[in-house]
Coordinates of C-alpha atoms in Angstrom, one line a residue:
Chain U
X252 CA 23.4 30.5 15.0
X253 CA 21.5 29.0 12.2
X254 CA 19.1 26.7 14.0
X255 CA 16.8 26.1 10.9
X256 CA 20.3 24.8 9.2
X257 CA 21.0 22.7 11.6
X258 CA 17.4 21.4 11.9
X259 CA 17.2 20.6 8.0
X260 CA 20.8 19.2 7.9
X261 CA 20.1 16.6 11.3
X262 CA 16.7 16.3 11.3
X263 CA 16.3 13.0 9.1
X264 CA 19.0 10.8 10.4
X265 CA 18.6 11.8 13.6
X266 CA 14.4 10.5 13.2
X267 CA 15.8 7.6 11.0
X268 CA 17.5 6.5 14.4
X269 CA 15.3 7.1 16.5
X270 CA 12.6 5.0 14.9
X271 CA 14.8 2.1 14.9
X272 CA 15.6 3.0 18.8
X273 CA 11.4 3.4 19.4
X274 CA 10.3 1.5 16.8
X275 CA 7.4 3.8 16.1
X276 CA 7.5 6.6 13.5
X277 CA 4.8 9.3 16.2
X278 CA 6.9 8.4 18.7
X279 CA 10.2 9.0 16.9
X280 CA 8.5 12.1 15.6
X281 CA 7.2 13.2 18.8
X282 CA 10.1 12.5 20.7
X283 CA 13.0 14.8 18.5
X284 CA 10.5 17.7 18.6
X285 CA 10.7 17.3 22.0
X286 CA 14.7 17.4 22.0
X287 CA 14.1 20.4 19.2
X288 CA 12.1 22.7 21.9
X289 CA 15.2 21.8 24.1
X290 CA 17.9 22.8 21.8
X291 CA 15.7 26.2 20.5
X292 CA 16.0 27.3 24.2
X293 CA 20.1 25.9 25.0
X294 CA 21.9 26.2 21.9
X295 CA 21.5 29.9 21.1
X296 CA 22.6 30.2 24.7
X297 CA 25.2 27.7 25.2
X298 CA 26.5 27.3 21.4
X299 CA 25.5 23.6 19.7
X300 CA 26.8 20.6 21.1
X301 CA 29.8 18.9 19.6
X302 CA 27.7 16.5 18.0
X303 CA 24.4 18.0 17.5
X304 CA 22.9 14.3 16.0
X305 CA 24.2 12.7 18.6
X306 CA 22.8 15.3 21.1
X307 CA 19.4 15.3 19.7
X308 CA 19.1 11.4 19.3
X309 CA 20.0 11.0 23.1
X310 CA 17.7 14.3 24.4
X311 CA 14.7 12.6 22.2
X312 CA 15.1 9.2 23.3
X313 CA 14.5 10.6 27.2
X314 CA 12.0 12.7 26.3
X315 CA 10.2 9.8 24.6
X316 CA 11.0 7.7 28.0
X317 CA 9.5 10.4 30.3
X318 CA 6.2 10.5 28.2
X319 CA 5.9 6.6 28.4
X320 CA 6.3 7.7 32.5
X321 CA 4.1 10.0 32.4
X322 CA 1.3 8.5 30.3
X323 CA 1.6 5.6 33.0
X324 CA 1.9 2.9 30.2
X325 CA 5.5 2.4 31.2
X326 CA 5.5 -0.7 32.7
X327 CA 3.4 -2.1 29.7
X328 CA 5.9 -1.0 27.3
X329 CA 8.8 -1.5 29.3
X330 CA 8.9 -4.8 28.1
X331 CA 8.9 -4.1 24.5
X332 CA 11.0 -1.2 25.0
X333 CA 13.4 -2.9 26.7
X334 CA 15.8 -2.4 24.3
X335 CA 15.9 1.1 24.6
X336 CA 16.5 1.4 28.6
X337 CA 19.9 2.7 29.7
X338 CA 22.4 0.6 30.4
X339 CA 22.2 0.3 33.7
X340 CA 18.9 -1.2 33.5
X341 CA 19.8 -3.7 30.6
X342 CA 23.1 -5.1 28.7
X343 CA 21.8 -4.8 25.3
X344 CA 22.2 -1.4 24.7
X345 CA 21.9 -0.2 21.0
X346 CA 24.1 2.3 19.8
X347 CA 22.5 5.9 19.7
X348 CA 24.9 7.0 17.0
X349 CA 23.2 7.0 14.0
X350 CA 24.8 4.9 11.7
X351 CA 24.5 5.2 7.6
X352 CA 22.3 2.4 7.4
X353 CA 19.3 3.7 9.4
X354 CA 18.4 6.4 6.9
X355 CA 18.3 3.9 4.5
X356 CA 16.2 2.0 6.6
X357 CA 13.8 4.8 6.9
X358 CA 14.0 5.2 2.9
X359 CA 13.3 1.7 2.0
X360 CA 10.6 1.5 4.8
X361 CA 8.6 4.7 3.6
X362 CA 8.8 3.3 0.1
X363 CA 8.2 -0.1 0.8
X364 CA 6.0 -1.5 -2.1
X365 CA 3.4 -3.0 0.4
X366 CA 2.6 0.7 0.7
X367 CA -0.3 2.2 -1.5
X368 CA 1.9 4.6 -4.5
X369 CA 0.5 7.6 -3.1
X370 CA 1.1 6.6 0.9
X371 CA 4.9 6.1 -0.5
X372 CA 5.1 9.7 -1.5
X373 CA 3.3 11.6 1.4
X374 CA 5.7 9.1 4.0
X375 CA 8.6 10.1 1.9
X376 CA 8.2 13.8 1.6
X377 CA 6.6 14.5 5.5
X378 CA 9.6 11.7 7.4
X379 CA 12.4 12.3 5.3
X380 CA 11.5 15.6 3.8
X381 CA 10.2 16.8 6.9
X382 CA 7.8 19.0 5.2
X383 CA 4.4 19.8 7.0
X384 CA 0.7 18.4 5.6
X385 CA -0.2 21.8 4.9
X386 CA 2.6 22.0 2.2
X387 CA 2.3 18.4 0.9
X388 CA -1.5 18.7 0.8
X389 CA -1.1 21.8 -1.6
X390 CA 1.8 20.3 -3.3
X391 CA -0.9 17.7 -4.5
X392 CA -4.1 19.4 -4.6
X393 CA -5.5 17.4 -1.9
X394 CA -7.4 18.4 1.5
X395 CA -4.6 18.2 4.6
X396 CA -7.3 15.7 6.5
X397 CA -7.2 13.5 3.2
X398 CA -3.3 13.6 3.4
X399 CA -3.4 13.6 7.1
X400 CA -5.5 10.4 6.9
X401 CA -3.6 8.8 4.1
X402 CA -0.6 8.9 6.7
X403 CA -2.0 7.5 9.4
X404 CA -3.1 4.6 7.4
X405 CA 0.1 4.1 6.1
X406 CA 2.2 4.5 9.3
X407 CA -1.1 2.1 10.6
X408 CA 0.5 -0.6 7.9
X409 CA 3.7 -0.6 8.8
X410 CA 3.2 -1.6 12.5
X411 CA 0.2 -3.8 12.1
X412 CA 1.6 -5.6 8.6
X413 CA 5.0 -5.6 10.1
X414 CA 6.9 -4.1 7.5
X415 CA 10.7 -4.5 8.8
X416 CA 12.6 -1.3 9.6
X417 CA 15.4 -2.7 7.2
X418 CA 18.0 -2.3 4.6
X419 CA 16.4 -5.4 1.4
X420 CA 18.6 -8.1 1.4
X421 CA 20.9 -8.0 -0.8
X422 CA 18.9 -10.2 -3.7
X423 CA 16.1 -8.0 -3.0
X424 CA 17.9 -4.7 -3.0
X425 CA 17.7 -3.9 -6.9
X426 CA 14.2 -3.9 -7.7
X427 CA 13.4 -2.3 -4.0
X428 CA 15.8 0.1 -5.2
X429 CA 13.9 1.2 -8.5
X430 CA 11.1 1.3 -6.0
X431 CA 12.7 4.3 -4.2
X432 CA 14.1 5.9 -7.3
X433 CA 10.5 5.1 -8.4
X434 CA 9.3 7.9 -5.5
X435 CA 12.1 10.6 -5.8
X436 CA 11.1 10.7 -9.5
X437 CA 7.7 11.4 -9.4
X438 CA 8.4 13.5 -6.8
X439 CA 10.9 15.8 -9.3
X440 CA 8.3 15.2 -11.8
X441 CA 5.4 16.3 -9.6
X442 CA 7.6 19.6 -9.1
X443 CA 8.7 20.0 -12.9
X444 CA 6.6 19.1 -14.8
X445 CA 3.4 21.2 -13.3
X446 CA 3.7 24.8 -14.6
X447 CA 0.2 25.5 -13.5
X448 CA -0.2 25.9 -9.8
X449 CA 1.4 27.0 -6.8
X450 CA 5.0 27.8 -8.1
X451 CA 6.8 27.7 -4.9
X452 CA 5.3 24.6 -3.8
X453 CA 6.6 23.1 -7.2
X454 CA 9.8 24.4 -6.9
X455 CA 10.0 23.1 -3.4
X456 CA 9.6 19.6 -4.9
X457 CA 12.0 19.8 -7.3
X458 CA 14.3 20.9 -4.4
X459 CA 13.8 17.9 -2.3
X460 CA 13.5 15.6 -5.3
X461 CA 17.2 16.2 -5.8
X462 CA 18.1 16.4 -2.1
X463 CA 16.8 12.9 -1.5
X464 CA 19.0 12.2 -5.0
X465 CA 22.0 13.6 -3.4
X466 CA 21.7 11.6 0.0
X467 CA 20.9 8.2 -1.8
X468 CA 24.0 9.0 -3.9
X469 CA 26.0 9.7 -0.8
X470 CA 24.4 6.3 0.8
X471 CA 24.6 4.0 -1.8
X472 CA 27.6 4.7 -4.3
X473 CA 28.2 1.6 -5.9
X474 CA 24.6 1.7 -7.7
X475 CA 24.8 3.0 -11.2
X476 CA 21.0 4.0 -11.3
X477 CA 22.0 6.8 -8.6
X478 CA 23.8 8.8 -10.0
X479 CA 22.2 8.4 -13.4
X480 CA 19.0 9.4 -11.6
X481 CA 20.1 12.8 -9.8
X482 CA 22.2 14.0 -13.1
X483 CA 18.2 13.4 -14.8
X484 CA 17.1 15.1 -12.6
X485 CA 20.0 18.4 -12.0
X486 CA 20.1 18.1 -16.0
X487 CA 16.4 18.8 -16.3
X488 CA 16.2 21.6 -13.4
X489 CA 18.9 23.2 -14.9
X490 CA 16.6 24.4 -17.6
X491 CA 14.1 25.8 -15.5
X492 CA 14.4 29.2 -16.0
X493 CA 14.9 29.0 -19.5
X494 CA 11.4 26.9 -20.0
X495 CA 8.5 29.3 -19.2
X496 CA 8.7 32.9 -20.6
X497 CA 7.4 36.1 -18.5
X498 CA 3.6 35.1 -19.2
X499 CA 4.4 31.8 -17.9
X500 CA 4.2 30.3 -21.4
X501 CA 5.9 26.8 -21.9
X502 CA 9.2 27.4 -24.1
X503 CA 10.4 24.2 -26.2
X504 CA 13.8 23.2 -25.8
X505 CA 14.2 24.3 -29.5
X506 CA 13.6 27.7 -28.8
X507 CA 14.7 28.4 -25.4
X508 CA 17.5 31.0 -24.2
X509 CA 20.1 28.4 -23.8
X510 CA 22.4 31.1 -21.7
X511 CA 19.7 30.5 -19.0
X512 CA 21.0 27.1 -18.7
X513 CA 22.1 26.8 -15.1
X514 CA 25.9 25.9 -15.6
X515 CA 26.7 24.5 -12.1
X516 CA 24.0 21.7 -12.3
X517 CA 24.7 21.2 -15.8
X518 CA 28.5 20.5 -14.9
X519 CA 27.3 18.2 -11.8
X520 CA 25.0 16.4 -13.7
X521 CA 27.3 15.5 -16.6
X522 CA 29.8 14.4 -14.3
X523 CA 27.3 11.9 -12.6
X524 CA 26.3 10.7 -15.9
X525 CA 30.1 9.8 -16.7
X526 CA 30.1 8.2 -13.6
X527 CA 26.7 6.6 -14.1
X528 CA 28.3 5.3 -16.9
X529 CA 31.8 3.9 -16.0
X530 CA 29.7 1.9 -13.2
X531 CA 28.2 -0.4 -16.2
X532 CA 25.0 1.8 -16.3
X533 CA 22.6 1.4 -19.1
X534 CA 19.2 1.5 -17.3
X535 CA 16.2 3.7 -17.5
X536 CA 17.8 6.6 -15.9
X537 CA 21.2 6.4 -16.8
X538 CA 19.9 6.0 -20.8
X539 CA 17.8 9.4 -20.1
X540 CA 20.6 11.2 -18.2
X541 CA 22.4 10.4 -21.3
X542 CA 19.8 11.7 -23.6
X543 CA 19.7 14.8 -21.7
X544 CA 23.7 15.4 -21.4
X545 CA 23.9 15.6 -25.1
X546 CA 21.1 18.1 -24.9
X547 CA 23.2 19.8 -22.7
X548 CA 25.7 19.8 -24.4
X549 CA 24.8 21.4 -27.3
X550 CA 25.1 25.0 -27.6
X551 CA 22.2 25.2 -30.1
X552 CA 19.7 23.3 -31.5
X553 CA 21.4 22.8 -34.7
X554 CA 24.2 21.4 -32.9
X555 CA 22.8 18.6 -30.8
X556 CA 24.0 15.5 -31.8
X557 CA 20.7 14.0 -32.9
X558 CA 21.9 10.7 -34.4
X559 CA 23.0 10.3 -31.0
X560 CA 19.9 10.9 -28.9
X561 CA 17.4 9.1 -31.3
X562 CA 20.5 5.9 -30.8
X563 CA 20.0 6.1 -27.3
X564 CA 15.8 6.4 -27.3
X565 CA 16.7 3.4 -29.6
X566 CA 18.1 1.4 -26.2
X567 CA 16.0 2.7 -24.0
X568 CA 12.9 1.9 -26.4
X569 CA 14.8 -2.0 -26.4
X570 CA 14.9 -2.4 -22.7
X571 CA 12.2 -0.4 -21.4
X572 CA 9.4 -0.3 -24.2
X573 CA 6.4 2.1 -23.8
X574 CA 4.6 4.1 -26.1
X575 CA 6.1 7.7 -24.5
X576 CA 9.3 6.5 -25.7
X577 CA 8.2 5.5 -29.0
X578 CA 7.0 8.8 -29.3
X579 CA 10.5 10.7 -28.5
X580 CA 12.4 8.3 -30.4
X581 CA 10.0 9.3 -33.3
X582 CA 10.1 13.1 -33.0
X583 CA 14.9 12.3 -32.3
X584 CA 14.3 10.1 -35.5
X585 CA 12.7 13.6 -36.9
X586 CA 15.2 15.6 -36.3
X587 CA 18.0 13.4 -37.0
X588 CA 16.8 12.0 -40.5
X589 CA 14.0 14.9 -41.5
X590 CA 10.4 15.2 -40.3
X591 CA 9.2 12.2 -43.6
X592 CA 10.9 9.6 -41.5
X593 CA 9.7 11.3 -38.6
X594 CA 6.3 11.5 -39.2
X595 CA 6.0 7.7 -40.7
X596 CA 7.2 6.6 -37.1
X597 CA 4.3 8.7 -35.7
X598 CA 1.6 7.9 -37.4
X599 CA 2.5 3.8 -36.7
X600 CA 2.0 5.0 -32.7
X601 CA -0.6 6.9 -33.8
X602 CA -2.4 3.5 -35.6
X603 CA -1.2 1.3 -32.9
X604 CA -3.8 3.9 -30.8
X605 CA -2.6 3.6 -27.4
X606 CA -1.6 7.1 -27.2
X607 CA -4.6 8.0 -28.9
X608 CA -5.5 9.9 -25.9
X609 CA -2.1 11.6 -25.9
X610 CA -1.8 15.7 -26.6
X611 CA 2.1 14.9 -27.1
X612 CA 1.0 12.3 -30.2
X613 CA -0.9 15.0 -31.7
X614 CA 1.0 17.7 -31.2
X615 CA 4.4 16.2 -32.5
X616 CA 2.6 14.9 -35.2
X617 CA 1.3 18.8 -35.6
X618 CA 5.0 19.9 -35.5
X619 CA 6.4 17.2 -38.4
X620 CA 3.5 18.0 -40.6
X621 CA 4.1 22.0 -40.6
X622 CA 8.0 21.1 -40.8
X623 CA 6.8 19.9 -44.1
X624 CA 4.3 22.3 -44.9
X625 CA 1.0 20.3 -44.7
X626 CA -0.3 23.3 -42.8
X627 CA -3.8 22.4 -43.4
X628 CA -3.3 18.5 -41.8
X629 CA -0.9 20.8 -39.1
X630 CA -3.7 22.6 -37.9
X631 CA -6.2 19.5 -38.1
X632 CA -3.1 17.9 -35.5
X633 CA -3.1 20.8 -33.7
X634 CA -6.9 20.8 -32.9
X635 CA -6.6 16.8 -32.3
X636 CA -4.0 17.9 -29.3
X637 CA -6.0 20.7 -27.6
X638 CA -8.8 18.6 -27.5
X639 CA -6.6 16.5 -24.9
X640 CA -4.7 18.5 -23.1
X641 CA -4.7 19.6 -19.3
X642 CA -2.0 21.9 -18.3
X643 CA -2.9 25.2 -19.1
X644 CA 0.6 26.5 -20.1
X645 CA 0.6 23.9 -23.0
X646 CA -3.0 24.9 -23.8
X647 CA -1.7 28.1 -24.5
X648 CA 1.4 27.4 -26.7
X649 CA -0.6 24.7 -28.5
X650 CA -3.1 27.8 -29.4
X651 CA 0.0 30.0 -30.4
X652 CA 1.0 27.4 -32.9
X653 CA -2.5 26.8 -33.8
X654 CA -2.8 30.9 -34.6
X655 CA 0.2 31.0 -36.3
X656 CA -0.9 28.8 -38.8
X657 CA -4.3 30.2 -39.4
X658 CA -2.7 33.5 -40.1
Chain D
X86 CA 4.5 -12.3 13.6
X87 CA 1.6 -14.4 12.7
X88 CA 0.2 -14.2 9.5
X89 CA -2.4 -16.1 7.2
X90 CA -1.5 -16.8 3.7
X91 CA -4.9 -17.2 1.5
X92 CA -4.6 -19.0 -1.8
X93 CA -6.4 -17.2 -4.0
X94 CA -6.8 -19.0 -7.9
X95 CA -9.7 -19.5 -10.6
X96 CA -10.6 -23.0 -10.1
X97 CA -11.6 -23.2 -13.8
X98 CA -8.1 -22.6 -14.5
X99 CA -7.0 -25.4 -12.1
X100 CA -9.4 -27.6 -13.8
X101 CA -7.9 -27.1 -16.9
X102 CA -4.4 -28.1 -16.0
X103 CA -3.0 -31.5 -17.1
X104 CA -3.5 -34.3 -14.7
X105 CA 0.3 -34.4 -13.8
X106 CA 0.8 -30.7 -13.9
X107 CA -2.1 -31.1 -10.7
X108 CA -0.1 -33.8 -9.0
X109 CA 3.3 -31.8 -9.5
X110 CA 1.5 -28.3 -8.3
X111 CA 0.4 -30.7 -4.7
X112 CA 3.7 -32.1 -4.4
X113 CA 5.0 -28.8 -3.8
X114 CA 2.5 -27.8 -1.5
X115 CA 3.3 -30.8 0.1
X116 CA 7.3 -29.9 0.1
X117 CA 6.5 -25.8 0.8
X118 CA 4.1 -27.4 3.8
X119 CA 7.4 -30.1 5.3
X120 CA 9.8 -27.2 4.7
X121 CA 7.6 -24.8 6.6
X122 CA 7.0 -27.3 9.4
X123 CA 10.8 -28.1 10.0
X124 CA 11.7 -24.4 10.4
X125 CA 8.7 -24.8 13.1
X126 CA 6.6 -21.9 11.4
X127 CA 3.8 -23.9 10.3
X128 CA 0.7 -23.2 12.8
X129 CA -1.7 -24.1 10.1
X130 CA -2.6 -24.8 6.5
X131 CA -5.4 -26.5 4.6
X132 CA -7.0 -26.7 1.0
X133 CA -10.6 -26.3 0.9
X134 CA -13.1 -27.9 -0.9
X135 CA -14.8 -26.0 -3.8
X136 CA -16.5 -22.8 -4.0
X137 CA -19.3 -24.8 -5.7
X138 CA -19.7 -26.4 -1.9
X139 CA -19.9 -22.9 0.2
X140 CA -22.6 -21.9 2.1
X141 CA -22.9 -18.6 3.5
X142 CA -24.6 -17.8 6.7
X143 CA -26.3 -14.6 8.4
X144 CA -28.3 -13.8 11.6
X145 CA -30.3 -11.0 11.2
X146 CA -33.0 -10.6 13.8
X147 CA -32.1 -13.5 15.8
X148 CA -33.0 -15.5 12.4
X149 CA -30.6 -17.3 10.9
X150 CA -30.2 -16.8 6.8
X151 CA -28.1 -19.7 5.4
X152 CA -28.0 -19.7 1.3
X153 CA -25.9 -21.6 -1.3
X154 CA -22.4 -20.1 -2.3
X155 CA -19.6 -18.2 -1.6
X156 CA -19.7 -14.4 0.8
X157 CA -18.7 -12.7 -2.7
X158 CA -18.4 -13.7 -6.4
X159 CA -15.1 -13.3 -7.3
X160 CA -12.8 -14.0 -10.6
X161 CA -10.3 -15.8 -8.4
X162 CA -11.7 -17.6 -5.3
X163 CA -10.3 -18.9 -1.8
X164 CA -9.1 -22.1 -2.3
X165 CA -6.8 -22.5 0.8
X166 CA -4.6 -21.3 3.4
X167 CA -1.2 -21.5 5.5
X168 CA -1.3 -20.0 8.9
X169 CA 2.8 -19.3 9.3
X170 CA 5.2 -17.5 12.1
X171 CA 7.6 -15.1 10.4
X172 CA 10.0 -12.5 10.9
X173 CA 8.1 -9.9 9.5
X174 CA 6.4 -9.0 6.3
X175 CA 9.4 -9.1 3.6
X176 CA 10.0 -12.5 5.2
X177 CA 6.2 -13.5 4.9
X178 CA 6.3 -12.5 0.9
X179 CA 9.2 -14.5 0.6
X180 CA 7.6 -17.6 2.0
X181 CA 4.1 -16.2 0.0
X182 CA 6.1 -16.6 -3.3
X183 CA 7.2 -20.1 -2.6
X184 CA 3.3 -21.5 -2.9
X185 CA 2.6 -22.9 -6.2
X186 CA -1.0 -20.8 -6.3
X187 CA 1.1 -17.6 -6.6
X188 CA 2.1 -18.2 -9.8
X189 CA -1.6 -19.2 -10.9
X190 CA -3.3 -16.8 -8.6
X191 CA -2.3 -15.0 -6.4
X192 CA -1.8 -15.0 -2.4
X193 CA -3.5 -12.5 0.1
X194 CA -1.2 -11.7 3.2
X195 CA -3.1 -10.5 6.2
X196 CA -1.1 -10.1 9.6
X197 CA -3.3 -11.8 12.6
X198 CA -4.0 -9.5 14.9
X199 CA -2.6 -10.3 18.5
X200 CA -5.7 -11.1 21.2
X201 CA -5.9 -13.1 24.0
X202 CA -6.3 -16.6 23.6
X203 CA -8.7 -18.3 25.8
X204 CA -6.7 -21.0 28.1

């Protein structure tokens, strides 16, 4: 028997119950390793239980009952566990099946926005992730007593502050909604988009990035910005062996091996962007989904559809403005209608200087200038962007280009 | 849960608003004040005078250290409070956004923490 399976696949709603039947995330936490130890010993023995949720809910909300005995503070919390005593000893007896809605409870509680950002992230990834401090500490190039601490505090909040173990009403449910999306995003991009680093770690993130995609999806259909966000997200990954080489050197999309694609998430995604789409979606991630289905699409670079994507940058630039998307709507704009138009785009962002600070500014500018073989302003862009970049893998194909035009 | 709303807003700003945009801004505190009393969640609320009238006072070494102003110098500073019962904290931010001085300023929430109340 697979008992690490089964772990992974009850572990969060069968927690996201039992902090609503505890109301206390160490206690909840406590309590189902408590029931785990149990079933380690009994299932490999007796087989799993019929209903191993239901199983472990019921063996952790005893265990957490006999530690209240034993510490001796039962008869102070009896009272406000009251609710949770068997039904013998009280009417109101709430259901132990778990029900859909208390893992979205536990979603919208760990990324409630009275929550510090990073607090949001670390709740997310350790409750409903279930990874360890250890790996979320490395994950983020922090100390495991600074991550350690940053979840006490925040667990601290949401029993002193009394954030509500709820589902937003509905009114408040679309922007809390971005808020979550908000989380499994940075967590993706916190996985993708570092190529220096612990690689495993990375790829772990990415893993659970779209895991937590897939169970919103599954929880909340009807929402448009869903499905648009896990096809982003399955649509990005499925390039990731295509985007470093054997050195570990960045590889633009331009140039990458395209038969590396991953085909299975590059079908799933461009299914949920159809369906992103026939729900009415046209927000930030259902507009980059469809940016990076045509991408996708395309079996070279010649034949992307670039009209298409700089059209869609277009809309996304009209409803959610920000420099960064200037800046791709410039370099789509590039390649759609040659690097003069291009570069006139870039060098308005670059004179409207709040991506001045920007490697990506400098180095598309770099790229539209050697298109049109200004190698000597090139190479100028070129020295503009290392002077700002961070990741070392882009430090290195920024030198490449750099070389090539020195030659 | 108990929790005190504080009314944070530049009282230069407040100045500077229009006699009747003044009177308008108190009739709603007056309304948001009725509305929370009905629903029996009002436990307390008051506007305070001025910054310009604090004093602050400390006892160090049994001696007692009272000087002119405000604890800290802020941008925005306290310029009242309600004391409400609510459901929890979403339900607390809801009522928060219903005082004018969150559209000028902004409101601190802080739960009150539960201690014994002397009889």
């Amino acid at each position: 028997m697979d008992l690490d399976r089964l772990y992974r696949e009850h572990r969060p709603r069968a927690l996201a119950t039992l902090i609503r039947l505890l109301g206390d995330f160490d206690r909840a936490e406590e309590a189902l390793q408590d029931a785990f130890a149990v079933a380690v010993e009994r299932w490999p023995r007796e087989g799993p239980p019929a209903n191993p949720r239901a199983w472990l809910v019921s063996t952790a909300r005893h265990k957490a009952l006999d530690r209240l005995r034993r510490e001796g503070t039962w008869s102070r919390k009896r009272e406000e566990l009251a609710y949770t005593a068997p039904a013998s000893e009280s009417p109101r007896e709430p259901s132990e099946e778990p029900f859909p809605d208390d893992m979205l409870r536990l979603i919208f509680t760990c990324c409630h926005p009275a929550l510090a950002p990073e607090a949001r992230i670390a709740l997310t990834l350790k409750t409903i992730c279930g990874l360890d401090v250890e790996q979320i500490a490395r994950a983020f190039l922090i100390s495991p007593p600074t991550l350690a601490q940053r979840l006490v505090r925040a667990k601290n909040k949401i029993r002193k502050a009394g954030i509500p173990y709820a589902v937003p009403e509905p009114g408040e449910l679309d922007e809390r909604l971005e808020g979550v999306l908000r989380v499994v995003y940075l967590v993706f991009n916190e996985g993708y988009a570092a190529t220096a680093g612990d690689h495993l770690v990375h790829r772990e993130l990415t893993a659970e990035a779209i895991r937590l995609g897939r169970l919103l999806h599954e929880l909340l259909p009807g929402e448009p910005e869903v499905p648009a966000l896990l096809a982003l997200m399955l649509l990005q990954d499925s390039r990731h062996a295509a985007r470093t080489d054997a050195a570990g050197d960045l590889v633009l999309l331009e140039e990458q091996d395209r038969s590396l694609w991953d085909r299975a998430s590059i079908r799933e995604g461009l299914e949920l962007v159809a369906e992103a789409l026939s729900r009415g979606g046209a927000g930030f991630y259902a507009l980059q989904a469809a940016i990076a289905a045509v991408h996708a699409r395309a079996t070279s670079p010649a034949d992307t559809d670039w009209p298409q994507i700089a059209g869609l940058y277009e809309l996304l630039l009209g409803r959610h403005p920000s420099p960064v998307v200037a800046l791709n709507r410039a370099v789509a704009v590039a390649m759609a209608r040659g690097p003069e138009t291009g570069l006139a785009l870039v060098d308005e962002l670059a004179a409207e200087g709040s991506l001045a600070g920007y490697h990506l500014l400098w180095s598309a500018r770099a790229d539209l200038l050697r298109r049109l073989g200004r190698r000597d302003e090139a190479a100028g862009a070129y020295r503009e962007a290392l002077k700002r970049v961070e990741v070392e893998a882009e430090r290195r194909f920024l030198e490449r280009r750099l070389g090539e035009l020195e030659r | 849960m108990q929790y005190l709303l504080l009314i944070y807003e530049n009282e230069k700003d407040w100045s500077a608003l229009p006699e009747e945009e003044r009177a308008r801004s108190f009739e709603e505190y007056m309304a948001f004040a009725g509305r929370l009393h009905a629903q029996g969640r009002l436990l307390a609320g008051e506007a305070l005078e001025s910054v310009e009238t604090a004093t602050t006072v400390r006892v160090r070494h049994g001696e007692t250290l009272a000087t002119d102003g405000p604890f800290a110098e802020t941008r925005e500073q306290l310029g009242g409070f309600f004391m409400v019962e609510a459901e929890d904290l979403d339900h607390a931010v809801r009522l928060a956004t219903e005082i004018p001085g969150a559209r000028l300023g902004a409101i601190e929430i802080r739960p009150v923490m539960p201690t014994p109340k002397p009889q």
